[in-house]
Amino acid sequence: MSQKKIGVLLSYVQIAVTILVNLLYTPVMLRLLGQSEYGVYSLSNSVIGYFALLYMGMTSTYMRYYSRYEKQGDHQAVAKLNGLFLVLFSALGCLALAMGVLASQHLELFLGSGLTADEYRLARVLFVIMAVNMALLMPKTVFSTIVIAQERFVFIKFLDIVYAGLIPLASLPLLYLGYGSVGMSCVVLSVTAITLLASMCYCAWKLDVPFQFRKLPFSLLPGMFSFSAFIFLQGIMDQLNWQLGKVLLSNFADSTAIAVYSVGLQIDLLFINFAGAFSGVVVPQIYQLVQESAADKLTQLWIKVGRYQFFVVYFIWIGFLFFGKAFIRLWAGLEYEDAYLVALLLMTPILLHLCQVLAMEILRAYNKHKMWTVVHFVFAAIGFLICIPLVKMYGALGVAIGTAASSFVVVHGFDVWYYAKVGKLGMKAFFLDMKGLFPAAFIVAAIAAILSNFIEITGWNVFALDIGVFIVAYACVMYTLGMNRNERQLVHVGIQKVLHKK
């Protein structure tokens, strides 16, 4: 099996590990930390995460120059490029560390009065630890990018799985011993250091990666920053949409509101990651079809993948709609009940958008994603402004309402027009095809409503029974009424492969 196929397989393993961690580790961590301390930890993590914007888009820039020099066979240029990026990212790491330490001494300036004196003392310690972690993450990014550029996907995906699994395993003992969020942050820092060392050793001993630090090509920097500018802008947009709401809550609410919003946001981000699982597999095919100017085939591929994504995202959304409140109560606790509405508000406007997410890769292949990024950035900023008065009235729900409103308008208005006009995608064909899924979707929703209303979920055993019945019903209805002939054939092939292996 090739590195790429194994890499794709490990990507799904990584998603599975992440889900397992969230299901098993998160509720234990929430109870051991308490709502207040979790809110401070989540807020600190989000704010320090803004420093990642310092290098947003630079990994794509490295790929661009590396592929050019590799194609030319210019190994000295590759060595200088490696040296330039290591120097640049190390300097950015030092800058992030300095900014983090400085910010820790002046938290009141941007976190407002929502935290108590004890919470501010905790946040200062967390900021310093997380800033050191960010300083290590930046050079680690260089070595990870080099490994990806050489298509050694197995190592890098394995390292991601280790990172995702090791942190909760090492954190739990410290949490039980009473070290709290400080202990968790130290574990994250230690695992980052270990994976950085592993990446360095792999590049040095296995790949024999060359680094040259004399006569570095600093003349490339203006072009690099120009190329990565719109990716950087998209990074800011993501922060506005998903993370900056916590800062608003720290100014106009308190740490418990931050904790509730963080749990809801965590579910929403898992929802988004599920939808993107299919996309990476067909990216090379997209670029090939764009080179061939095969607009009709691109639309067919987009619709086909969109249908696959619909089966996944609709299952998660409709399941969460009817069983999510009970899940939140059992999983996180009664004090996090409002996280159900937060997650639902964030998930619902982007349901159809997640079925169209492959269009973004098509826009990049056409190099026509700049306008899309700018417009989405503007709407993200408008959504943030809308959130300010809403957070004062409704707390965590206010942030979710403002974000949901701006997301709904941009993805159901501008995106539909832009994908058709600029992306050359058949929007009419897409909606006509999706229309055929509505009867199955309606029946599934009715079954979920009956299950949730007539069976009271009092514990995990009843919840598991409800979900089990729902999964069987969903599979049967979608197979008989939702899937087309080709999709049923894929199911048959998959079943035959499993039976043949046995």
Coordinates of C-alpha atoms in Angstrom, one line a residue, residues 17 34 65 88 102 165 171 185 195 217 222 272-273 287 329 341 350 355 376 393-394 409 449 478 482:
V17 CA -9.0 9.0 18.1
G34 CA -14.9 22.6 37.3
Y65 CA 8.9 26.9 -3.5
L88 CA 12.1 32.5 10.1
L102 CA 4.1 40.4 27.9
G165 CA -3.8 10.3 22.3
S171 CA -3.1 14.5 31.7
S185 CA -0.8 22.7 30.0
T195 CA 7.1 15.4 18.9
P217 CA 17.4 33.9 0.1
P222 CA 8.1 39.6 0.0
I272 CA -17.0 20.5 10.5
N273 CA -14.1 18.1 10.7
Y287 CA -6.6 20.0 -10.1
R329 CA -26.6 16.3 30.1
L341 CA -28.3 25.4 21.9
I350 CA -23.6 25.6 7.7
C355 CA -22.1 19.6 1.5
H376 CA -16.2 35.9 4.2
M393 CA -28.1 40.2 26.7
Y394 CA -27.8 36.5 26.2
V409 CA -26.4 35.0 5.0
A449 CA -38.7 12.8 16.7
M478 CA -31.2 6.3 3.2
G482 CA -32.0 8.3 -0.4

